[in-house]
Coordinates of C-alpha atoms and ligand atoms in Angstrom, one line a residue:
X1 CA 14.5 36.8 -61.6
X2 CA 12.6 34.2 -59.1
X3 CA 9.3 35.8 -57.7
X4 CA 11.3 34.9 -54.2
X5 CA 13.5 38.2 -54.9
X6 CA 10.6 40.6 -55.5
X7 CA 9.2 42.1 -52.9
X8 CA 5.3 40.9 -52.8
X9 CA 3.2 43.6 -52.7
X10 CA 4.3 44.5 -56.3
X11 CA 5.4 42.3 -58.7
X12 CA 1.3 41.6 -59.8
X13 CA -0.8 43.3 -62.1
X14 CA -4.5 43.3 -61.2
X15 CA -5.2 40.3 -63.2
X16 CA -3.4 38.2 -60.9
X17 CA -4.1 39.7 -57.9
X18 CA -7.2 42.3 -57.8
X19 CA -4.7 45.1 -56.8
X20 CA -5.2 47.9 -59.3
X21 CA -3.3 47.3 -63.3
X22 CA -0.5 50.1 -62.4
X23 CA -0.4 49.1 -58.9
X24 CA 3.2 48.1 -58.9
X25 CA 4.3 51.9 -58.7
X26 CA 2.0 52.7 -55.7
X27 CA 2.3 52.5 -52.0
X28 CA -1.0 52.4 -51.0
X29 CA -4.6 51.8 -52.1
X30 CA -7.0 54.6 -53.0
X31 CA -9.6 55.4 -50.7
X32 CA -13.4 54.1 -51.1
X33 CA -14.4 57.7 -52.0
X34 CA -11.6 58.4 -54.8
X35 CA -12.6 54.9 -55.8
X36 CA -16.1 55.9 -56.7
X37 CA -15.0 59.3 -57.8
X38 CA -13.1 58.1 -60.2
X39 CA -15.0 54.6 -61.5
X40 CA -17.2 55.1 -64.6
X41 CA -18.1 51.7 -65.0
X42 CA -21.4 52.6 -63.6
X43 CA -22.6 54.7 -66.7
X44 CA -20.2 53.6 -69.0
X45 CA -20.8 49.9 -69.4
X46 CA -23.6 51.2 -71.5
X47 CA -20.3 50.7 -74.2
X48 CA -19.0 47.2 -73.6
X49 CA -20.6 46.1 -77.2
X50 CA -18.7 48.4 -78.6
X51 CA -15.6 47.7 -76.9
X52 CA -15.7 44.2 -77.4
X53 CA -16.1 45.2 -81.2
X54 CA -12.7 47.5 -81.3
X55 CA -10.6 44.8 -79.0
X56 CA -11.9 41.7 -81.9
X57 CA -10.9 44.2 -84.5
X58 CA -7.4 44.8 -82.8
X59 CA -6.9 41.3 -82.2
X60 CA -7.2 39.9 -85.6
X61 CA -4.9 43.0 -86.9
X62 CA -2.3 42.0 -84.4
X63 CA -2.3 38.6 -85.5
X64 CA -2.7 40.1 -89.1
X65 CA 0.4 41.6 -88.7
X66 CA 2.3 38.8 -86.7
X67 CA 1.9 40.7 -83.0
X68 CA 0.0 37.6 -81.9
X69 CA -0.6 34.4 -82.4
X70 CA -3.5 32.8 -84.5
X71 CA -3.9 30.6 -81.8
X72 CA -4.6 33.9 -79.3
X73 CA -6.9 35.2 -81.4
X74 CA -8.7 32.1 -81.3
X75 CA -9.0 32.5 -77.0
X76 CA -9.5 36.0 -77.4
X77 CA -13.0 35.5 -79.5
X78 CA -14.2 32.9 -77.6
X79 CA -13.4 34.9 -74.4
X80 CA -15.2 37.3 -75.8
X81 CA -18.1 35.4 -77.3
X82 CA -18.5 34.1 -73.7
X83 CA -18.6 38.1 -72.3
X84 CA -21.0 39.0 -74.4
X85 CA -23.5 36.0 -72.9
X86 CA -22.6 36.9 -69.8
X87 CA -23.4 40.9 -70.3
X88 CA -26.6 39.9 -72.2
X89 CA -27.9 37.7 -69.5
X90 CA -27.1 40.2 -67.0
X91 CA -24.3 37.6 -64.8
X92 CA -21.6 39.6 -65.5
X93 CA -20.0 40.7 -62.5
X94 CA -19.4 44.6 -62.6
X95 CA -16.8 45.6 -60.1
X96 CA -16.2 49.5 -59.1
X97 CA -12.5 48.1 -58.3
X98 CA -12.0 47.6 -62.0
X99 CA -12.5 51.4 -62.1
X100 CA -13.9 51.2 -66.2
X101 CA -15.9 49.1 -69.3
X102 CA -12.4 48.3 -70.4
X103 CA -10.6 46.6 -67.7
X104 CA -13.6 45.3 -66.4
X105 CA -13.8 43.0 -69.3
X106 CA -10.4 43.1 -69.4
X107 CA -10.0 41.5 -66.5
X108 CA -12.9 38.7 -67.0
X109 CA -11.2 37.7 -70.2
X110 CA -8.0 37.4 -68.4
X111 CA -9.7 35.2 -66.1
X112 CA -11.1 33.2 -69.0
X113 CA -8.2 32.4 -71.4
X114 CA -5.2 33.9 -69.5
X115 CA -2.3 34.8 -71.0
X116 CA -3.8 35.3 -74.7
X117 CA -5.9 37.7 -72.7
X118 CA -3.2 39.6 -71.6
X119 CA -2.0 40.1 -74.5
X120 CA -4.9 41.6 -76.3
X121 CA -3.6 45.4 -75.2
X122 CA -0.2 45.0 -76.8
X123 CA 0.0 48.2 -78.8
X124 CA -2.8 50.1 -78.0
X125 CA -4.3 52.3 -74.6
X126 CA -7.7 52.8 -72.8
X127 CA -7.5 56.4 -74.5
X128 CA -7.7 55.2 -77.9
X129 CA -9.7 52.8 -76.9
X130 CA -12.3 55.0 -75.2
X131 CA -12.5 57.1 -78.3
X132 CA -12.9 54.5 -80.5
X133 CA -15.8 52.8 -78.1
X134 CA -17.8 56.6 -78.1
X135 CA -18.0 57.2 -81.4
X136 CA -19.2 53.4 -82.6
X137 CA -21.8 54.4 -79.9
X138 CA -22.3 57.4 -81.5
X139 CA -22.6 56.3 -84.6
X140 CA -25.4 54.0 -84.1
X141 CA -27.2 56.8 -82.0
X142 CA -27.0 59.3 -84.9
X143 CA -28.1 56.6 -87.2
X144 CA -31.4 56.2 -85.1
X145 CA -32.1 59.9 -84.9
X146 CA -31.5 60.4 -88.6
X147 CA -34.4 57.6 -88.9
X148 CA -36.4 59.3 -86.6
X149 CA -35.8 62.5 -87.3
X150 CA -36.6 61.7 -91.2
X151 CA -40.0 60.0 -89.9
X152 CA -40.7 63.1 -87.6
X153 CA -40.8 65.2 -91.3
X154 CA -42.9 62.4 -93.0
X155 CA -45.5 62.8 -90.2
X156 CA -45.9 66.1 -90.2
X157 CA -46.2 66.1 -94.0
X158 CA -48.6 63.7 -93.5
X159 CA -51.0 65.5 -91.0
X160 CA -50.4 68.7 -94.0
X161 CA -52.0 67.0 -96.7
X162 CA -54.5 66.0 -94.8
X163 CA -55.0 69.8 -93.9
X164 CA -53.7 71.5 -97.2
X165 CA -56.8 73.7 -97.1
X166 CA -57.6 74.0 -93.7
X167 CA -57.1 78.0 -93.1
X168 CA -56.0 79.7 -89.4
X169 CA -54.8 82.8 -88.9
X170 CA -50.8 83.0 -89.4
X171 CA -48.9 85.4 -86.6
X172 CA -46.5 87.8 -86.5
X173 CA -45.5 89.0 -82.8
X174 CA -48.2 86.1 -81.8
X175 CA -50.8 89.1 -83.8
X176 CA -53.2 87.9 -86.4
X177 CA -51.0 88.7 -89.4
X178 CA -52.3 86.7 -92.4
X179 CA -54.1 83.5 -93.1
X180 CA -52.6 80.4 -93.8
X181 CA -53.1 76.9 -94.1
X182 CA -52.5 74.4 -91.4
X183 CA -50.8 72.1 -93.6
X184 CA -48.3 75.0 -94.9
X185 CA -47.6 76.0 -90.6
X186 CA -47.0 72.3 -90.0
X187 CA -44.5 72.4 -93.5
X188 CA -42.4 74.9 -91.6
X189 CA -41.2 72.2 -89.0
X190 CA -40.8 69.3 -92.2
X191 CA -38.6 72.2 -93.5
X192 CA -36.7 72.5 -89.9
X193 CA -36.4 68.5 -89.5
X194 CA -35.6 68.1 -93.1
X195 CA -32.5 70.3 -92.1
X196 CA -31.9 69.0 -89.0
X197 CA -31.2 65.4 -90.7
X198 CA -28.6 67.1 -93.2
X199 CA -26.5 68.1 -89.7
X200 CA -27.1 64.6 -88.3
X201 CA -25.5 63.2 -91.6
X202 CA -23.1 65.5 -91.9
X203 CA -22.0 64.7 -87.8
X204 CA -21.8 61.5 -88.9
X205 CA -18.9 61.8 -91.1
X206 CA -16.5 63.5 -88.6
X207 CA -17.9 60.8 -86.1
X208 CA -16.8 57.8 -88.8
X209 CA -13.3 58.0 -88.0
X210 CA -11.1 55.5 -86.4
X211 CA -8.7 56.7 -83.6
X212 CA -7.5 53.3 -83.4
X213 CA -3.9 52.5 -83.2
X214 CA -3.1 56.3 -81.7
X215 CA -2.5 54.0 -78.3
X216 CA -1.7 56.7 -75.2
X217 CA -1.0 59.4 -77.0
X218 CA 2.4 59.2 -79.7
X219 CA 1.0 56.0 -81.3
X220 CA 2.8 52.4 -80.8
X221 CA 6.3 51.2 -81.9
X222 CA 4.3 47.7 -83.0
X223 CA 3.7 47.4 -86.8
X224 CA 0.0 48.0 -86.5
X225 CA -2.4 48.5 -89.8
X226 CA -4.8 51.3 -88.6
X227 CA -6.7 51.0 -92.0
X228 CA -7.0 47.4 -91.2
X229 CA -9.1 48.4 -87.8
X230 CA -10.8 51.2 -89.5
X231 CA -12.0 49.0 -92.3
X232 CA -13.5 46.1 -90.3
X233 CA -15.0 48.3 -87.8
X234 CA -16.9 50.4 -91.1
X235 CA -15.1 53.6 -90.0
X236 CA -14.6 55.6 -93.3
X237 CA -11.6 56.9 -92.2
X238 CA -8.8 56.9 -89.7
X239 CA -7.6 60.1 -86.9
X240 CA -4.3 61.5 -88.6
X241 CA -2.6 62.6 -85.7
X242 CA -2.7 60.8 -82.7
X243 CA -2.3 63.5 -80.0
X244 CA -5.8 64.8 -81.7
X245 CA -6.9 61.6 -82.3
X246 CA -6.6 60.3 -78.6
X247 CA -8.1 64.1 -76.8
X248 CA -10.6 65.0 -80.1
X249 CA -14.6 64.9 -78.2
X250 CA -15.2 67.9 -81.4
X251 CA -17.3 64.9 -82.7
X252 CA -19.2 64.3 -79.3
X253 CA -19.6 68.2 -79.3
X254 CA -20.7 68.4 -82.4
X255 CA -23.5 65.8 -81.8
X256 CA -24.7 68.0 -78.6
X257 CA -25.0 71.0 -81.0
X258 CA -26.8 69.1 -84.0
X259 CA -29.5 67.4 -80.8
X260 CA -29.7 70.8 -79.2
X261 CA -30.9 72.2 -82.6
X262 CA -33.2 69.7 -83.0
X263 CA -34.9 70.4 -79.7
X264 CA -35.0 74.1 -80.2
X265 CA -37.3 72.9 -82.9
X266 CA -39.3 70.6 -81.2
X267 CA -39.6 73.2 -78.5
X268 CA -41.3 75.7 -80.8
X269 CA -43.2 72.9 -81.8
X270 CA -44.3 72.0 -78.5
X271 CA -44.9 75.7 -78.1
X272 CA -47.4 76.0 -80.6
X273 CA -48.8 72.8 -79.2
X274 CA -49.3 73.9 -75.9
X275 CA -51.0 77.3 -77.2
X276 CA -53.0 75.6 -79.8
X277 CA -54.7 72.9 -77.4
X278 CA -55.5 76.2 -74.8
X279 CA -59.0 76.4 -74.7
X280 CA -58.5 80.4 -75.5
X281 CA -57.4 78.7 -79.0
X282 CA -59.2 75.4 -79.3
X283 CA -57.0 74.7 -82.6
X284 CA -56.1 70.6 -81.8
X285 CA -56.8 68.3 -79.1
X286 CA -54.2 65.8 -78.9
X287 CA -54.6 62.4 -78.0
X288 CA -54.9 61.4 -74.4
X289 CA -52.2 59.2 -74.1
X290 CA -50.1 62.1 -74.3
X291 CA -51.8 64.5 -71.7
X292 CA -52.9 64.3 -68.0
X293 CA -55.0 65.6 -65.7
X294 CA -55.0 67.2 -62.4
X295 CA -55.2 66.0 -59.0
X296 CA -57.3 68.6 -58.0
X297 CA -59.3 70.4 -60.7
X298 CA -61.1 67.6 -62.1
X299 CA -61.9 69.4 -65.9
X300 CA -58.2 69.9 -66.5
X301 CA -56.0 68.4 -69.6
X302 CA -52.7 69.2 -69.6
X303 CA -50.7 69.0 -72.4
X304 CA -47.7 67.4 -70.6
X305 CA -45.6 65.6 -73.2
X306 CA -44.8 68.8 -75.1
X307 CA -44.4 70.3 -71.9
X308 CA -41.8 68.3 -70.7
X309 CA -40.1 68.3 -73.8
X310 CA -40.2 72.3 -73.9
X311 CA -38.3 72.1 -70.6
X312 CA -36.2 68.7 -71.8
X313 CA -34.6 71.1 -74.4
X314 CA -33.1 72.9 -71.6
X315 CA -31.2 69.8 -70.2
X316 CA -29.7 69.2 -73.7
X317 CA -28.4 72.8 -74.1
X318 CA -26.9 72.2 -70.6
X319 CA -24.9 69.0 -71.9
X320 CA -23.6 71.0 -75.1
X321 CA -22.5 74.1 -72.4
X322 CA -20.6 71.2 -70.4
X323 CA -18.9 69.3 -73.1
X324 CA -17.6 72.9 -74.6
X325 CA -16.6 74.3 -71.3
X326 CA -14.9 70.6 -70.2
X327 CA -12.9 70.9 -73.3
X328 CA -12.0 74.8 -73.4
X329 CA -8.3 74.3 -71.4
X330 CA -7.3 71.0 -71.8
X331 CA -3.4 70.9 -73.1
X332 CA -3.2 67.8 -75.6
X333 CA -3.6 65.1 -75.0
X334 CA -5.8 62.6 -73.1
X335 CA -6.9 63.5 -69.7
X336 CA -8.2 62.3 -67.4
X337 CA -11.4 65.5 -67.6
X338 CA -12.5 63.6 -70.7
X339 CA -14.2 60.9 -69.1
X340 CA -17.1 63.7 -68.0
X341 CA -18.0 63.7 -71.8
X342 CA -20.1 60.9 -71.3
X343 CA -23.1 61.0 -68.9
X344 CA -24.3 64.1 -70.6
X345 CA -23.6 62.4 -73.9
X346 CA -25.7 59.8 -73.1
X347 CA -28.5 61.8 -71.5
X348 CA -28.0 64.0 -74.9
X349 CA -29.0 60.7 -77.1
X350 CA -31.5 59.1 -74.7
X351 CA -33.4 62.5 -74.6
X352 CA -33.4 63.0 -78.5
X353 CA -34.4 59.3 -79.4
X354 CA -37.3 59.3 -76.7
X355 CA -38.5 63.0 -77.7
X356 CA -38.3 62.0 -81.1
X357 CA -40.2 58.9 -81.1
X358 CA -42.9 60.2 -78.8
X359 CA -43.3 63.1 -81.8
X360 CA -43.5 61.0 -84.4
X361 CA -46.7 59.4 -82.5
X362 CA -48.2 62.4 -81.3
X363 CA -47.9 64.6 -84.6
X364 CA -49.9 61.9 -85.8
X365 CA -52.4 61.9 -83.8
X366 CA -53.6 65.7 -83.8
X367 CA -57.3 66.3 -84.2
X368 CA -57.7 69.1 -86.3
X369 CA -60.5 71.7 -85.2
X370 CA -61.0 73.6 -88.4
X371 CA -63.9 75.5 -87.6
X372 CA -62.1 77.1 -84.8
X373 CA -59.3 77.8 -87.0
X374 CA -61.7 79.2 -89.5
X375 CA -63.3 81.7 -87.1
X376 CA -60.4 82.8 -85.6
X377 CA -58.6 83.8 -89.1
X378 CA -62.0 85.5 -89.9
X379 CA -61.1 87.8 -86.5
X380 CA -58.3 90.0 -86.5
X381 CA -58.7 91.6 -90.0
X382 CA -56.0 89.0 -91.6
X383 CA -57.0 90.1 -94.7
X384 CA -56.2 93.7 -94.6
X385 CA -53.0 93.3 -96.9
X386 CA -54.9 91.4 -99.6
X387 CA -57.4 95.1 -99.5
X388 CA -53.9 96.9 -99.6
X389 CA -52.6 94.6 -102.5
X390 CA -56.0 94.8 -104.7
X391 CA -55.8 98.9 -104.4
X392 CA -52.0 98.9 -105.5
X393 CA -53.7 96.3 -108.2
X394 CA -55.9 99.4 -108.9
X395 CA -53.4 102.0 -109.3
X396 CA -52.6 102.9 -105.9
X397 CA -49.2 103.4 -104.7
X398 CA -48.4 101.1 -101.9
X399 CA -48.1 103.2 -98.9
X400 CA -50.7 105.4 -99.7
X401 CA -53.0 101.8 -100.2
X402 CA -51.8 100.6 -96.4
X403 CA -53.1 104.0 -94.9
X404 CA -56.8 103.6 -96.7
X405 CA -56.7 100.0 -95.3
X406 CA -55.3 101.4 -92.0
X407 CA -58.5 103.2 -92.1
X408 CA -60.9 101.0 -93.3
X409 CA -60.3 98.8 -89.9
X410 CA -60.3 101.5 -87.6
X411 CA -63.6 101.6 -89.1
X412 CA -64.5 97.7 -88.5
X413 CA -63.0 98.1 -85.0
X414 CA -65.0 100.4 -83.6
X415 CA -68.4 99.0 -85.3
X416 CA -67.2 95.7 -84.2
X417 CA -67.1 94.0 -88.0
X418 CA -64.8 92.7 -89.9
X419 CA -63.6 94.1 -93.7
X420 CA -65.2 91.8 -95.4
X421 CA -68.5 92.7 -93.1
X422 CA -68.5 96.0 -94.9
X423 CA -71.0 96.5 -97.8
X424 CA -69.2 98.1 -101.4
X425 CA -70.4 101.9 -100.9
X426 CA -69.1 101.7 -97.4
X427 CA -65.7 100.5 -98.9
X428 CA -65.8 103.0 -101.7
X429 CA -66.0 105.5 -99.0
X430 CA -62.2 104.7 -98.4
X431 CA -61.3 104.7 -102.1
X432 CA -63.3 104.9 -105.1
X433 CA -61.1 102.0 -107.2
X434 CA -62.9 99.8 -105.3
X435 CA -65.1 97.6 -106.6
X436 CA -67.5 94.6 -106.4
X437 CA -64.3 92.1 -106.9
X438 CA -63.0 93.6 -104.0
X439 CA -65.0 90.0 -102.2
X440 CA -62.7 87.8 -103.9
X441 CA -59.4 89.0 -102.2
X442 CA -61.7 89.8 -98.4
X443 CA -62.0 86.0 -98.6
X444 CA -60.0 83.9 -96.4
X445 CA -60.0 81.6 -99.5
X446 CA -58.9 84.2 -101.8
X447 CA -56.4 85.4 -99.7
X448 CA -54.1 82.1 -99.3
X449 CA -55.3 80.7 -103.1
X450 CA -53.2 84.0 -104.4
X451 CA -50.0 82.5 -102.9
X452 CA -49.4 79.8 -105.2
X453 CA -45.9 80.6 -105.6
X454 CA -42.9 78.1 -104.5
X455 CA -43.0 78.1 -100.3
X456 CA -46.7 80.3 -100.6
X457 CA -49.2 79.0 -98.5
X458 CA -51.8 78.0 -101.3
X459 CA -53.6 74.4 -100.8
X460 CA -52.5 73.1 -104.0
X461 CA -49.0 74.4 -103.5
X462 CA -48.9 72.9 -99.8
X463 CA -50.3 69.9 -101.2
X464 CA -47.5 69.7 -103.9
X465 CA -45.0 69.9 -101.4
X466 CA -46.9 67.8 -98.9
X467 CA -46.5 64.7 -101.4
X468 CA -43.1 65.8 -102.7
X469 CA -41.6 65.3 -98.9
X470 CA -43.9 62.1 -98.9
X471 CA -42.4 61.2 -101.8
X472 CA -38.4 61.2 -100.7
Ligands
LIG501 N1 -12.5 55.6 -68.3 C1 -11.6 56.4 -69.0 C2 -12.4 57.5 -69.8 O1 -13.6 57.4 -69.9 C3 -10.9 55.6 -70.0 C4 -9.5 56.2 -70.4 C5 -8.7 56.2 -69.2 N2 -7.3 56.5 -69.6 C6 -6.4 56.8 -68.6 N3 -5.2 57.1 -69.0 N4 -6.8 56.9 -67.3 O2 -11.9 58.5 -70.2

């Protein structure tokens, strides 16, 4: 067959002629608006490291396994060497026309070597491609929240030892409850971080897995080694069915739930922040650099980093809600839906990692206002279970102890004291088992020292645990 016998408008692919790669099957040209409608290039060249990475790695194992020459290898790395230069120093030419990362540099390494260039998609698809691309992305995302995540926990467990005795009231139904220690409230978020890097590395796993070699959807009739491409692109595994393997985003899912978890945490955080800094508090300042003011009432600092990541947390949820409901009635296999997994994936990581980081500095820099602390757990009768606990000490059954306490600070509230304010005959009025020890447990001090237990708030106990998550 002559090109004179074809009929010109369709015997090119797009690397010859800049008409689209399927174009020979079609009459006419989309329009500018489908075009853009459905291009990704724009958000997801964010990937052509990674894709250059899977197309070396399915190069060599063609020529590995005698698909392509050694000698087209050779092109296709130097092709590819020259893409990367060219993507690094910002001169590579993006075009909308080439729809996607993949044929975009597709098409530029076509242009550079030619025909070994053309032949680098023997045996595979964009949809195994894609997947592969997303989760080396994803992998290197998760591996930089686990490192943050990890050094989130080691600050607050540094700011706890500093404060493994400084005492504020702890809150039930945001009530004075008990006291605690600072260090042993700011222990409960090393315990939530500590957890949330467990998910992360258990994402990771079901992330690690090469759907190489799946190709469209029923895998390739070329005698590919998938464990080949796994193995020099560090997956620790390969997809075993490539239907799955091509339409899977669970692992892109997954990563939404484990981020979204994380920011319900830093939300509570920034919660207690925000409440904390109030002046009706005065527990912390933290440090200008992560506050403002106002335009208009000149005394004001606003505590707007934990603010925005409050409402931040929202956003992520909303990318988790997107990819589930994207995926919910998608028949196998790829389609063409599955490209919306990834500006909300991408917004997911660059939301965590920022959040993150900016924690990590901020938790640092707290300025601890103990004697605020200190005066607030001395209002609010936090005490009043330590009374109840010394009369059951006594001899007292426990209910009958919690109604001569209930007593004792109706008492306080309406002389405007507080328990330990009360001199011994006026507590012996409320039960004669009480005696001048009585001070010990009335005593902020004595009250959090008598928890000394594993997870109890007791200095030396937060302090042990302090140092042990310093320690890991
Ligand atoms: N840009 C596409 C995506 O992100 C790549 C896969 C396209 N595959 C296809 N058959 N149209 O999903």
């Amino acid at each position: 067959m002559t090109d004179s016998t074809l009929p010109d408008n369709n015997i090119h692919n797009q690397f010859d002629n800049k008409a689209k790669a399927w174009s020979a099957r079609f009459n006419e040209p989309v329009s500018d608006l489908v075009k853009r409608y459905t291009a990704s290039v724009n958000f997801d060249k964010r990937l052509a490291k990674f894709d250059i990475q899977g197309s070396l790695a399915h190069a060599e194992m063609l020529t590995h396994v005698g698909v392509i020459s050694q000698e087209d290898l050779q092109q296709i790395q130097t092709g590819m060497a020259t893409i990367i230069q060219e993507i690094e120093a910002s001169t590579f030419e993006w075009s909308l026309d080439l729809e996607d990362v993949h044929l975009n540099i597709e098409k530029r390494l076509v242009e550079l070597i030619g025909d070994a260039g053309k032949r680098l998609h023997t045996g595979r698809s964009r949809n195994d491609q894609v997947a592969t691309d997303m989760r080396l992305w994803l992998r290197e995302e998760i591996d930089t929240a686990i490192k943050l995540v990890k050094e989130l926990r080691r600050a607050l467990a540094k700011v706890a030892l500093e404060n493994h005795d400084v005492i504020l009231p702890g809150f039930t139904h945001l009530q004075v409850a008990q006291p605690v220690t600072f260090g042993h409230h700011l222990l409960a978020y090393a315990e939530m971080f500590g957890r949330d890097a467990e998910r992360l590395e258990d994402c990771r796993r079901r992330v690690n897995r090469s759907p190489l070699g799946a190709a469209a959807l029923a895998g390739t009739s070329y005698p590919i080694d998938r464990e080949r491409t796994a193995n020099s692109l560090d997956f620790e595994a390969v997809c075993h069915n490539s239907l799955d393997a091509v339409s899977d985003r669970d692992f892109a899912i997954e990563f939404c739930a484990v981020s979204s978890m994380i920011m319900m945490h830093i939300s509570r955080l920034s919660e207690e922040l925000i409440i904390w800094m109030s002046p009706r508090f005065g527990f912390i300042q933290l440090a200008d650099r992560f506050c403002t003011g106002s335009s208009i009432m000149p005394q004001k600092k606003n505590p707007d980093v934990p603010e925005l990541a409050r409402g931040k947390t929202g956003r992520v949820y909303g990318h988790l809600t997107a990819l589930l409901t994207l995926m919910k009635a998608q028949p196998l296999a790829y389609n063409k839906d599955n490209q919306e997994d990834k500006e909300g994936l991408f917004d997911t990581a660059d939301t965590l990692r920022d959040t993150l980081t900016i924690f990590v500095d901020m938790v640092g820099g707290i300025t601890v206002k103990a004697d605020n602390m200190r005066a607030a757990a001395l209002q609010g009768f936090s005490t009043a279970t330590d009374l109840a606990d010394y009369l059951v000490k006594k001899g007292l059954p426990f209910r009958d102890a919690h109604e001569v306490v209930a007593l004792a600070v109706r008492q306080c509230e309406d002389l405007g004291c507080d328990l330990a304010d009360l001199d011994l005959a006026q507590l012996k009025d409320f039960d004669p088992r009480i005696e001048e020890d009585v001070f010990d447990v009335l005593t902020l001090e004595g009250s959090v020292n008598a928890r000394s237990h594993i997870g109890g708030t007791a200095p030396a106990r937060v302090k042990a645990e302090a140092e042990r998550i310093l320690s890991e």
